[in-house]
Tab-separated table of C-alpha atoms in Angstrom:
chain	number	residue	atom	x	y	z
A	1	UNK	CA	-14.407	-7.437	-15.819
A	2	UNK	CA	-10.977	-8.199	-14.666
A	3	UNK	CA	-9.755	-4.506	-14.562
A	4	UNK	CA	-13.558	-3.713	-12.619
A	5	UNK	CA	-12.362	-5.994	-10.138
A	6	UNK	CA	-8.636	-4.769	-9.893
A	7	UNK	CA	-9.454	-1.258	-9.733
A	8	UNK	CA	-11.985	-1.987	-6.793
A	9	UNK	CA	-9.271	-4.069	-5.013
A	10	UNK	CA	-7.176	-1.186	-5.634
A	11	UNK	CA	-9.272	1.360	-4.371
A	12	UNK	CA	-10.377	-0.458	-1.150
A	13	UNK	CA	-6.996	-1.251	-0.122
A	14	UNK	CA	-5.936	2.648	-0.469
A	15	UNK	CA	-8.439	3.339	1.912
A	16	UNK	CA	-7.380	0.688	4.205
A	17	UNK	CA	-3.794	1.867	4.528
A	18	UNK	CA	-5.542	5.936	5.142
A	19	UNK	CA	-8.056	4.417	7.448
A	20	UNK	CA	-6.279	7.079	10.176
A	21	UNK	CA	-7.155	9.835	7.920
A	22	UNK	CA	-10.454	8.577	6.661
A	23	UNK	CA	-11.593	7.118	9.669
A	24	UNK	CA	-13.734	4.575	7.983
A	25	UNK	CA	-13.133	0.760	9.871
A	26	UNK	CA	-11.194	-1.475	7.184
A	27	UNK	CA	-12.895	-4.243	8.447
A	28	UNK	CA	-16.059	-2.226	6.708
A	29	UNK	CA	-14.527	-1.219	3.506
A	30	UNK	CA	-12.933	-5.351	2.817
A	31	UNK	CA	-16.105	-6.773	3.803
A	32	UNK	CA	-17.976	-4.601	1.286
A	33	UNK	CA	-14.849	-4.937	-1.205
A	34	UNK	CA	-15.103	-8.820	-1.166
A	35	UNK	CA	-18.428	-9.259	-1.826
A	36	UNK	CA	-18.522	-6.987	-4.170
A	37	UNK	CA	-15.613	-8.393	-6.454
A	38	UNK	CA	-17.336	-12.048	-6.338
A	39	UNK	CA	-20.706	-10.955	-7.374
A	40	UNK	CA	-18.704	-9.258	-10.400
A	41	UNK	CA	-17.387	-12.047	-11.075
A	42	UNK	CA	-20.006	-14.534	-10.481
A	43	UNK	CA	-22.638	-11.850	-12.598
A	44	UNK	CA	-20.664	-12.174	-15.942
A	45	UNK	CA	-21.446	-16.024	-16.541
A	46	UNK	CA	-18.877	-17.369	-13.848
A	47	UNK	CA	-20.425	-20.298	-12.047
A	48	UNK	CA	-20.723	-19.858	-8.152
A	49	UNK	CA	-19.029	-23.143	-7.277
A	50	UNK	CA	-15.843	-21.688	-7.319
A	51	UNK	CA	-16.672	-19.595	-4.469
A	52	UNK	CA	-17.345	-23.109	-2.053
A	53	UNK	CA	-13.700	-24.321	-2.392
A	54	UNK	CA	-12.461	-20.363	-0.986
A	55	UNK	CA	-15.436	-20.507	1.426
A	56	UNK	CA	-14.583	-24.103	3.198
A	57	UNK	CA	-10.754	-22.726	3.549
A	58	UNK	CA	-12.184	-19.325	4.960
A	59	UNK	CA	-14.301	-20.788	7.556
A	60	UNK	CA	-11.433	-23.474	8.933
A	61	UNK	CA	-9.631	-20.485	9.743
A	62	UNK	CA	-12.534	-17.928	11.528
A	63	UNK	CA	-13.412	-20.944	13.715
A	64	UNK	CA	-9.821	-21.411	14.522
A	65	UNK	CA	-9.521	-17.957	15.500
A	66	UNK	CA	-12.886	-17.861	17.158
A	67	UNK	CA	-11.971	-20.626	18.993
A	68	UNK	CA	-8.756	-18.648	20.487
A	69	UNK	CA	-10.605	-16.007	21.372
A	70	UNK	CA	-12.767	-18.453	23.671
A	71	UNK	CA	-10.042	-19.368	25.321
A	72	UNK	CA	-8.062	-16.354	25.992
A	73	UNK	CA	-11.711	-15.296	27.106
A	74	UNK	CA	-12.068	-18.520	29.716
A	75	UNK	CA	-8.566	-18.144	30.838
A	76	UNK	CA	-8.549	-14.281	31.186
A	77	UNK	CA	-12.202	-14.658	33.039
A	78	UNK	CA	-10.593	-17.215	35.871
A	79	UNK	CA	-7.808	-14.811	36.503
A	80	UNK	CA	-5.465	-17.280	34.965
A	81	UNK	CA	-2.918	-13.850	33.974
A	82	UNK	CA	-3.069	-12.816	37.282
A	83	UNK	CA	0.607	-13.956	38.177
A	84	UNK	CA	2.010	-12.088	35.452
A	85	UNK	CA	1.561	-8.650	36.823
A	86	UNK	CA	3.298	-9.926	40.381
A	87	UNK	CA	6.269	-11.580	38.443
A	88	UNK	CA	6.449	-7.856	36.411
A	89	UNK	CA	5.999	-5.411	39.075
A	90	UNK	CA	9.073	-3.931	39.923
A	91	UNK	CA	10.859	-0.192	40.213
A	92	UNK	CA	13.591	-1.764	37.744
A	93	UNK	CA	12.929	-0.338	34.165
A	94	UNK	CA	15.332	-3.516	32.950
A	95	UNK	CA	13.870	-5.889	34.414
A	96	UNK	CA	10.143	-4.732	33.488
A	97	UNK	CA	10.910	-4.553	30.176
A	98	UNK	CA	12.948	-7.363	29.081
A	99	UNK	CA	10.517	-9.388	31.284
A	100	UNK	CA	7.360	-7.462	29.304
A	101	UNK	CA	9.056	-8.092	25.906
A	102	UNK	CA	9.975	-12.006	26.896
A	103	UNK	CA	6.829	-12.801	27.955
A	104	UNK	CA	5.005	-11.159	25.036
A	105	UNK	CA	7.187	-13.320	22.818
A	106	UNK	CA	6.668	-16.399	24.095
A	107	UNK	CA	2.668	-15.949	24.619
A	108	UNK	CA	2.612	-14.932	20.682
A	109	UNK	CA	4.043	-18.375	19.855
A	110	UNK	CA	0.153	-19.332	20.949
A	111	UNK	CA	-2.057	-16.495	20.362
A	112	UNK	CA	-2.195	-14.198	17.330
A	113	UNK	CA	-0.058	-11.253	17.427
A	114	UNK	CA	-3.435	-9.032	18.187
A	115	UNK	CA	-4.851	-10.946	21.118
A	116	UNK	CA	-1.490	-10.950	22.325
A	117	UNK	CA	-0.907	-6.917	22.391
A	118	UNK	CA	-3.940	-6.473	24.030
A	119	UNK	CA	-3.274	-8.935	26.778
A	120	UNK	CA	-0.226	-7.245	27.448
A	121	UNK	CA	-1.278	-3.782	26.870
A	122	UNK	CA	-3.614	-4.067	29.623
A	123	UNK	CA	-1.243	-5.510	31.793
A	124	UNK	CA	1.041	-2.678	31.178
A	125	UNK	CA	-2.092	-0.567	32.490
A	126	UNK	CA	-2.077	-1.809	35.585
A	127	UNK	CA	1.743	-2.191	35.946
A	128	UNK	CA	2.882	2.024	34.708
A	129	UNK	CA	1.123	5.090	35.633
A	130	UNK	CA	2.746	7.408	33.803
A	131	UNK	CA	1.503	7.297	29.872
A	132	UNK	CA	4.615	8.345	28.307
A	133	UNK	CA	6.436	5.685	29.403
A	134	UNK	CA	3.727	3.139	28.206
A	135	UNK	CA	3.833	4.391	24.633
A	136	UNK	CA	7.601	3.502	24.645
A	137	UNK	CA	7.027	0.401	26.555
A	138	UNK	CA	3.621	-0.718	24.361
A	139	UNK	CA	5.973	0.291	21.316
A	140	UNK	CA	8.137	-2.557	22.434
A	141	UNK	CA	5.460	-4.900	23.137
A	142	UNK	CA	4.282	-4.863	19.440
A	143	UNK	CA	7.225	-4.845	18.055
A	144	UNK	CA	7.676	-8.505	20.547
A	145	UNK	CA	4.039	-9.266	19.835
A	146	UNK	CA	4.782	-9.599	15.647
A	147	UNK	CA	8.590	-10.806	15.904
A	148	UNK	CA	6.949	-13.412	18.026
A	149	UNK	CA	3.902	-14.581	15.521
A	150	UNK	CA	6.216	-14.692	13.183
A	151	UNK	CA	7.899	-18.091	14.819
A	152	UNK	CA	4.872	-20.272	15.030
A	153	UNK	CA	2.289	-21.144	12.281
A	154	UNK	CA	-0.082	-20.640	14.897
A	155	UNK	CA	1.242	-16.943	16.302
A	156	UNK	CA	-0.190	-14.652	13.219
A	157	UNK	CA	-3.072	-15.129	10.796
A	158	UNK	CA	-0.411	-14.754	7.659
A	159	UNK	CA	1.332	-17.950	8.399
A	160	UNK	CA	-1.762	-19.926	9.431
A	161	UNK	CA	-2.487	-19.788	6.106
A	162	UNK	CA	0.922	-20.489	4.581
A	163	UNK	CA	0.287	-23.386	7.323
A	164	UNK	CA	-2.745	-24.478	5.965
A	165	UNK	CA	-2.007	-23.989	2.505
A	166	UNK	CA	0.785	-26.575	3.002
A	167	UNK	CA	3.919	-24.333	2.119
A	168	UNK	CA	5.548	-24.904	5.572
A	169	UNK	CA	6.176	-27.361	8.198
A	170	UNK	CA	6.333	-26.258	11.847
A	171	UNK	CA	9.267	-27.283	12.813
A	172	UNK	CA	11.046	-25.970	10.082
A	173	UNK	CA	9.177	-22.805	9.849
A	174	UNK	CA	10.212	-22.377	13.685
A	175	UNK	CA	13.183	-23.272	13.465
A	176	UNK	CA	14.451	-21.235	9.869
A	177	UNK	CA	12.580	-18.035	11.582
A	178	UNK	CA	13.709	-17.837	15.576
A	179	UNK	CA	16.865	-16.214	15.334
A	180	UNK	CA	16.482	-13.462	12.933
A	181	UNK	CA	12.917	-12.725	14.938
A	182	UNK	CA	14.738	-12.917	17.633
A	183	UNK	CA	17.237	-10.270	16.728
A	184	UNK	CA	14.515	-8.251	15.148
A	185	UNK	CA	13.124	-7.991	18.612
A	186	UNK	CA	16.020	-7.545	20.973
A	187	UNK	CA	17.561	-4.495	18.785
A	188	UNK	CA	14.833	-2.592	19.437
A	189	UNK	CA	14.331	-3.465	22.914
A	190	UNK	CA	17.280	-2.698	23.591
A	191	UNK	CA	17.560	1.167	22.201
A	192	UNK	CA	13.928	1.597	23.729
A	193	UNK	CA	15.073	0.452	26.788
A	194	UNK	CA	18.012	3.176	26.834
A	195	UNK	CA	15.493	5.750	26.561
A	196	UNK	CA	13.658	4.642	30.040
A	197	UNK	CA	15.071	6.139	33.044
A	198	UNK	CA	16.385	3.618	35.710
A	199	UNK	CA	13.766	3.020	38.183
A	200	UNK	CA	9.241	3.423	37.289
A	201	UNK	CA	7.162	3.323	40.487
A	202	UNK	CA	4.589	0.825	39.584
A	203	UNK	CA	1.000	0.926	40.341
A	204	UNK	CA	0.337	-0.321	43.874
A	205	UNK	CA	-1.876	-3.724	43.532
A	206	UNK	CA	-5.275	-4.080	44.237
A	207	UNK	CA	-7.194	-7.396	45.249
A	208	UNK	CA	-10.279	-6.118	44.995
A	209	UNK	CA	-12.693	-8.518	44.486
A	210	UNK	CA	-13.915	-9.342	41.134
A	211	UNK	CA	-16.583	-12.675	41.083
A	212	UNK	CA	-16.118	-16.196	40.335
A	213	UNK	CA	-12.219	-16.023	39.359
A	214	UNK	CA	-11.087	-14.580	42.637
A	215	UNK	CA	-12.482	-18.140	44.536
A	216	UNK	CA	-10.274	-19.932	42.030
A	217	UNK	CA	-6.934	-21.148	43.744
A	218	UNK	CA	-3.808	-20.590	42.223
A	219	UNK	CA	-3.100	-24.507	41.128
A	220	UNK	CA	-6.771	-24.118	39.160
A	221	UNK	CA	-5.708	-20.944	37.401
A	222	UNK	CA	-2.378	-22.866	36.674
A	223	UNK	CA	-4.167	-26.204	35.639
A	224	UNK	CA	-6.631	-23.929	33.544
A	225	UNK	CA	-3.602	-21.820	31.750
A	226	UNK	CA	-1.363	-25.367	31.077
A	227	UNK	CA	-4.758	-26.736	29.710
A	228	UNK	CA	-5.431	-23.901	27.405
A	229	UNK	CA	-2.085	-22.157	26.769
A	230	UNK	CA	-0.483	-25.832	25.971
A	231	UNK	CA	-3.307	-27.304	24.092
A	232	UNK	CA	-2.848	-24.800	21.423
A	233	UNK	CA	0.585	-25.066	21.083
A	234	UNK	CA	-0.618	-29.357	20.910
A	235	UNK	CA	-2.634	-28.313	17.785
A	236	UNK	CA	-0.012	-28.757	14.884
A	237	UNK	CA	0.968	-31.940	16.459
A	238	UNK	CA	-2.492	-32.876	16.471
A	239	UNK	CA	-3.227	-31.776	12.941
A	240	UNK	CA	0.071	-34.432	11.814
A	241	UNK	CA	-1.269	-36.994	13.912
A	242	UNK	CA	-5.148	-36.765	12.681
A	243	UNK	CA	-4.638	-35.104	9.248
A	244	UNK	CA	-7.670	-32.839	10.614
A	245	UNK	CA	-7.860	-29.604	10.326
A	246	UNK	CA	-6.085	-27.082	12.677
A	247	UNK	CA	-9.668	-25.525	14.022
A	248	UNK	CA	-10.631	-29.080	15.336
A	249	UNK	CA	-7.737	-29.193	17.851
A	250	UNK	CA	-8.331	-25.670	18.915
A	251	UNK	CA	-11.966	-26.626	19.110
A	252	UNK	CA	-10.929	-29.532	21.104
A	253	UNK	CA	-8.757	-28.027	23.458
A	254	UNK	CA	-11.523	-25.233	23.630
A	255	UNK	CA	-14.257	-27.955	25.008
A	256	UNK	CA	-11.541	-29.325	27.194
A	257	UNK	CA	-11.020	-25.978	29.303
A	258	UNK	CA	-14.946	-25.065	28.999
A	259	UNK	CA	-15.393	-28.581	31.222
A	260	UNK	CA	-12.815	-27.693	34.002
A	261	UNK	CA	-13.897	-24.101	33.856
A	262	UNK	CA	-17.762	-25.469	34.277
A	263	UNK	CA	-16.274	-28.080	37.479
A	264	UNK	CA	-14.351	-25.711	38.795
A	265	UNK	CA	-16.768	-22.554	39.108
A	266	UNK	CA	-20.176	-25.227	39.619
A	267	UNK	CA	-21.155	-23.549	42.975
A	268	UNK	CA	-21.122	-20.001	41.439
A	269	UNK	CA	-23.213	-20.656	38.584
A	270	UNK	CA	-25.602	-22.772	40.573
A	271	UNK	CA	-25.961	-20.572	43.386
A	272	UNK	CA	-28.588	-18.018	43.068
A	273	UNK	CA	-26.231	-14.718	43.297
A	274	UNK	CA	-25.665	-13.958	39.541
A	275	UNK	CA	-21.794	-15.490	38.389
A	276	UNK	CA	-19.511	-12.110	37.805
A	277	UNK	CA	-17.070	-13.144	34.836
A	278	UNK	CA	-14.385	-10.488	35.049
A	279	UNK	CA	-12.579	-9.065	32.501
A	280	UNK	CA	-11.488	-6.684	29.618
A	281	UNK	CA	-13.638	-7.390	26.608
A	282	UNK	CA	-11.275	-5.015	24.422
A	283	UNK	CA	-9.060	-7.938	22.939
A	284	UNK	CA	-12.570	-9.931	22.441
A	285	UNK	CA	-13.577	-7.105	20.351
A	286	UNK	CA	-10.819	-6.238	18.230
A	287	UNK	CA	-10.231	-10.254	17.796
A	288	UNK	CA	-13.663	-10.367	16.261
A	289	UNK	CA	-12.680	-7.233	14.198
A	290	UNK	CA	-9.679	-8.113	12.880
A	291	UNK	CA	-11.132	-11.448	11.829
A	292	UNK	CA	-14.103	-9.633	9.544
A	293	UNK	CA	-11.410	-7.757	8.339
A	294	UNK	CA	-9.183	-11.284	7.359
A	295	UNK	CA	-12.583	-12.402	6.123
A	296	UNK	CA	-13.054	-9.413	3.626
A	297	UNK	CA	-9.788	-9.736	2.622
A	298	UNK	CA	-9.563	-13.338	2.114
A	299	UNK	CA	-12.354	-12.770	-0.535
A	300	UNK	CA	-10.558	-10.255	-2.308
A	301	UNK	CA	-7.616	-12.450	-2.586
A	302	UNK	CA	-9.578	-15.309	-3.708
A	303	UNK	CA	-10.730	-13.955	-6.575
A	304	UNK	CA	-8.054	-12.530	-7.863
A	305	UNK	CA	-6.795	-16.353	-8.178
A	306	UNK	CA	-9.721	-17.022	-9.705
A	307	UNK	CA	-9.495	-14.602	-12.655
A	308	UNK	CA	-5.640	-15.359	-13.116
A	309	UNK	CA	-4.557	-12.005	-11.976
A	310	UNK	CA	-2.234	-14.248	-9.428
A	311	UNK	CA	-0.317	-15.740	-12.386
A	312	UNK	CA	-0.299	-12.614	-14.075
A	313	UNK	CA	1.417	-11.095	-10.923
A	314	UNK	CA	3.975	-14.026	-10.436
A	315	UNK	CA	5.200	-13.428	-14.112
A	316	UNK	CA	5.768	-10.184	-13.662
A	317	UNK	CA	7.969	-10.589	-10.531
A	318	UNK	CA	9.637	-13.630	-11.987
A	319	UNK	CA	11.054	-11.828	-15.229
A	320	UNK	CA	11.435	-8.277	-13.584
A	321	UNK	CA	12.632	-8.962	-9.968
A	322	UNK	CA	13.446	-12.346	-9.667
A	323	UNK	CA	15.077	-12.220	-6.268
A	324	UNK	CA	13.303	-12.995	-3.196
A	325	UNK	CA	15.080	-10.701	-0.826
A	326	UNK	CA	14.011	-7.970	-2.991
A	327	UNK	CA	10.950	-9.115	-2.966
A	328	UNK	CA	10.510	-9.096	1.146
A	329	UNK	CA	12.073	-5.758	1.345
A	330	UNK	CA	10.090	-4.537	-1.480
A	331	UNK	CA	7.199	-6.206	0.382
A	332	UNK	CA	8.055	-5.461	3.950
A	333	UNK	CA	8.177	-1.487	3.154
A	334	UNK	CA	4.948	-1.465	1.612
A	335	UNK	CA	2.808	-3.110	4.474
A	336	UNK	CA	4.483	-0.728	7.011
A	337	UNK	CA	1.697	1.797	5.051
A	338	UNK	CA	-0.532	-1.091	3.833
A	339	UNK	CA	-2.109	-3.328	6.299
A	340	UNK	CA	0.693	-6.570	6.268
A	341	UNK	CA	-2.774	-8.459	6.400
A	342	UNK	CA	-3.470	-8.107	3.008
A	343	UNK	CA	-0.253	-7.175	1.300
A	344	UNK	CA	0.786	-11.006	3.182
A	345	UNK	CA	-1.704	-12.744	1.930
A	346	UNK	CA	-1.763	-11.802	-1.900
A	347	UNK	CA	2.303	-12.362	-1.883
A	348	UNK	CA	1.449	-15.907	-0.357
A	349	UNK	CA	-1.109	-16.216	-3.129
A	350	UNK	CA	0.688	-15.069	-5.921
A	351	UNK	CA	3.092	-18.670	-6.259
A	352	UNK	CA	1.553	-21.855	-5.788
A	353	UNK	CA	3.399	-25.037	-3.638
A	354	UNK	CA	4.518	-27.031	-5.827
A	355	UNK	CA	7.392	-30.824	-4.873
A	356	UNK	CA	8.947	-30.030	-7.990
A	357	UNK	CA	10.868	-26.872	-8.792
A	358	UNK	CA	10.430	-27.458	-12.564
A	359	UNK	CA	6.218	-27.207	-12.203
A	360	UNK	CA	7.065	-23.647	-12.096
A	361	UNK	CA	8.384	-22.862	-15.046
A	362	UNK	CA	11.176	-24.401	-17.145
A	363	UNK	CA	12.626	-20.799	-18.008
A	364	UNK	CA	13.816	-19.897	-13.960
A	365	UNK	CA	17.243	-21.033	-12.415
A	366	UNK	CA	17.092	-23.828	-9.847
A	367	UNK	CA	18.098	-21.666	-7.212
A	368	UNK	CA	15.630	-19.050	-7.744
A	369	UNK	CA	12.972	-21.893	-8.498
A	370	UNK	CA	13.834	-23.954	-5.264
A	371	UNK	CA	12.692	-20.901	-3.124
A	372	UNK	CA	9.036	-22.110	-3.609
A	373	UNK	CA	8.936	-25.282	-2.783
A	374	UNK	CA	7.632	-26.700	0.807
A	375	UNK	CA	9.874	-25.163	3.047
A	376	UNK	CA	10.960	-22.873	0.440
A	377	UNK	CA	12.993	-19.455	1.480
A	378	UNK	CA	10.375	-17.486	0.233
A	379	UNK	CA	7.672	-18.562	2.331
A	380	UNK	CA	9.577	-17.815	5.103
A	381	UNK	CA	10.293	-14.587	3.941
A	382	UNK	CA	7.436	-13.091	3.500
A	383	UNK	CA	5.772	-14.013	6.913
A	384	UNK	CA	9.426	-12.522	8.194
A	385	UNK	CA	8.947	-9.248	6.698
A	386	UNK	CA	5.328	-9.015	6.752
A	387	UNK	CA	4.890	-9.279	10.642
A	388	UNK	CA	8.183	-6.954	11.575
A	389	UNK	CA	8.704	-4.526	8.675
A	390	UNK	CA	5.078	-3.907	9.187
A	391	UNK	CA	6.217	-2.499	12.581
A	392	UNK	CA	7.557	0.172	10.844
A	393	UNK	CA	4.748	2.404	11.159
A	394	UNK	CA	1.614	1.504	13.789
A	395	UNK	CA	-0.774	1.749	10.421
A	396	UNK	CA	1.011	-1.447	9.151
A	397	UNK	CA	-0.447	-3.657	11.376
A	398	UNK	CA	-2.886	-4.443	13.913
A	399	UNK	CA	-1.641	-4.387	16.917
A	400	UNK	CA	-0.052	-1.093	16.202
A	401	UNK	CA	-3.206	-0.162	15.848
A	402	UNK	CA	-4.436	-1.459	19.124
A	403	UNK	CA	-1.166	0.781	20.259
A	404	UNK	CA	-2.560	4.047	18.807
A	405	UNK	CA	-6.106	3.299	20.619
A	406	UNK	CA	-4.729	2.405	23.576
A	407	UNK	CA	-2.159	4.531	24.565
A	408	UNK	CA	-2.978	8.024	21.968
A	409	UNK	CA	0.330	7.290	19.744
A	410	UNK	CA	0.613	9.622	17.240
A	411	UNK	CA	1.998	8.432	14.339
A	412	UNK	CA	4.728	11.380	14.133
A	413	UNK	CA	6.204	10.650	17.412
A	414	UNK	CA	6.535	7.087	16.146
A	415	UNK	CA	8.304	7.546	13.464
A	416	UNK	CA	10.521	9.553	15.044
A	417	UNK	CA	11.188	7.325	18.172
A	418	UNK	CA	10.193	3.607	16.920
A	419	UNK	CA	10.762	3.504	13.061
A	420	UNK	CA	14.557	3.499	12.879
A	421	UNK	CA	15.150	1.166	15.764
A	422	UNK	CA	12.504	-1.120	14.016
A	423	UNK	CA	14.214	-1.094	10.447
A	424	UNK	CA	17.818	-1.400	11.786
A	425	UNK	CA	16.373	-4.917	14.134
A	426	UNK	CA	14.225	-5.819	10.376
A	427	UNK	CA	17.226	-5.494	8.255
A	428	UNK	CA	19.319	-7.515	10.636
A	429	UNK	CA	17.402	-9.906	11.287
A	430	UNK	CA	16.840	-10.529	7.640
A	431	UNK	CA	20.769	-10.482	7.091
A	432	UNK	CA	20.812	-13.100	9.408
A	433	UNK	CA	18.337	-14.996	8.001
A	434	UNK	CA	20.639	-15.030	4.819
A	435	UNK	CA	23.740	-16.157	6.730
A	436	UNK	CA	21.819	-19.064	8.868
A	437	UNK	CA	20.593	-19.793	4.981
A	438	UNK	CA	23.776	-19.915	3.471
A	439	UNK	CA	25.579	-21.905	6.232
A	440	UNK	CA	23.128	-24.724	5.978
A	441	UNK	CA	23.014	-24.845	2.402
């Protein structure tokens, strides 16, 4: 049974990472994986109450998400972006760029790494004409997009769940990951930018008008944003204060926004001309994509706990590897061709958090040991290399998918143009990860 199931995991995660040859949706093939591998396991005398534990873990985290998405979706609908494309347009390539990149950083402290490269894909739409210049400016943006989730245990669905799980803190998973994602991100900014030329014309701006958000004045878009933009960024605060669940807050700060946004538009949806909510539904779909795909995943995960192929794993790296910067690299290369989604979440499966390093096992070194604790190196790591080294190629994640969609990247040009500026900001970041380590050890 448990070499059924492995061989099935196997198999459905090859075709993930050749879903741009096969052209079959991964969200399809993890679904179909993950229920398949539990009623394997469920149909050889396994009792189904295992599955409820999994299941109440899986749906805190889909309402969480599907709670972002409702806001991005209220806040996008009321124009609350709007003032980003004024602040950006400008015939100065520097100035576009390192303001694209900052911004795109800072809004995927809040919003998953996805929802973010949308957002700031379309913007780029309506900033730059000309489409080769987008593909080396939406390169940049997804490079910022994942350096940026990686801060935050609320910026990429990998460490929500180390979140949730209880491995980190996040304060101290903010504050051990900000520099090296910060140089991971400028390094390649900065060689893209050196490819631009000097001055872009942008698009000329157009106030056409678009329904119910364009009545809005600017200190209700602004009151809407700090309400939903600052409430999430509230939510691990709230989760330490309540001991509730992360999706609660969001859920609060969801039906906080849905009551201004219901005050604030009250004579367009009472009046009798039908209330026009603009906006670009891509993000809305991918979001809900992405998440089937987590879902599908998340199954496939679980039961390999389950069936103890976990521990099996963990033994294996413990007497063969037994380094954890190996392990990242080792890690980090493989989800630039496999997904980081699921290559991330069966590395932060594979050890459990433990308060004592000698729960582990009495046979490792404390300094190898001490890696998994709370706060442990190797939790860090793995959400470090995961989100950037899965840069490396647009296959290894999803917003570099979003990139190939969007803007027709072909995967050759990328690796010619984006991969080595990518690995060199990856590996130094990580090498500065080490040296922040050391000194504060």
């Amino acid at each position: 049974m448990i070499i059924a199931i492995v061989c099935i995991i196997l198999f459905s995660y090859a075709l993930i990472a050749t879903e741009h040859i096969t052209h079959i949706n991964k969200a399809t093939i993890a679904l179909f994986a993950g229920v398949l591998v539990w009623i394997l396991y469920i149909s050889t005398g396994n009792y189904g109450q295992a599955f409820t534990h999994y299941g109440a873990d899986l749906c805190s985290l889909v309402l969480y998400f599907l709670a972002t998405i409702n806001i991005v979706s209220v806040l996008d609908s009321n124009g609350c972006f709007d003032f980003l494309k004024d602040w950006l347009r400008t015939k100065s390539t520097q100035r576009l760029t390192w303001g694209l990149i900052g911004i795109t950083f800072l809004v995927s402290l809040q919003l998953d790494n996805l929802t973010t490269t949308v957002l700031m894909l379309t913007l780029l739409h309506r900033l730059v004409h000309e489409q080769r210049w987008r593909m080396w400016l939406g390169s940049a943006v997804v490079i910022a997009a994942n350096c940026g989730g990686a801060v935050s245990v609320i910026g990429d669905l990998t460490s929500l769940v180390v979140w949730t799980k209880g491995a980190v803190t996040p304060s101290n998973f903010s504050a051990a990951l900000l520099l090296p994602s910060l140089v991971a991100t400028v390094i390649p900014t900065w060689l893209i930018s050196r490819r631009l030329p000097d001055h872009i014309d942008p698009i000329r701006p157009s106030y056409a008008f678009r329904g119910d958000d364009a009545t809005l004045p600017v200190w209700q878009r602004w009151l809407l944003l700090i309400v939903g933009m600052g409430g999430l960024w509230f939510v691990p605060t709230f989760h330490r204060i309540t001991m509730l669940p992360p999706f609660l807050g969001a859920l609060c700060v969801l039906g906080v926004l849905w009551v201004l946004h219901e005050l604030m538009n009250h004579k367009q949806i009472h009046s009798e001309q039908p209330q026009n909510i603009a906006g670009d539904r891509q993000f809305q779909f991918a979001s809900l994509q992405i998440i089937m795909y987590f879902v599908g995943v998340f199954m496939c995960v679980s039961v390999m706990i389950e069936t103890g192929i976990m521990r099996s794993i963990s033994g294996w790296c413990d007497e063969w590897i037994h380094n954890i910067y190996i392990m990242s690299a080792a890690m980090g290369a493989i989800s630039s061709v496999l997904d980081n989604i699921a290559l991330v979440l069966t590395a932060i499966n594979i050890y459990p958090v433990v308060e004592d390093a000698t729960a582990l096992s009495s046979s490792l070194d404390p300094a190898y040991a001490n890696a998994f604790l709370v706060n442990g190196q190797y939790w860090h790591l793995i959400i470090y290399s995961g989100c950037v080294a899965g840069c490396l190629l647009p296959i290894g994640n999803v917003s570099g998918y979003a990139l190939m969609k969007s803007e027709d990247v072909d995967i050759r040009w990328y690796v010619v143009h984006i991969m080595p500026k990518v690995l060199l900001g990856w590996l130094v970041g990580l090498g500065t990860y080490f040296l922040v380590d050391l000194w504060l050890r």
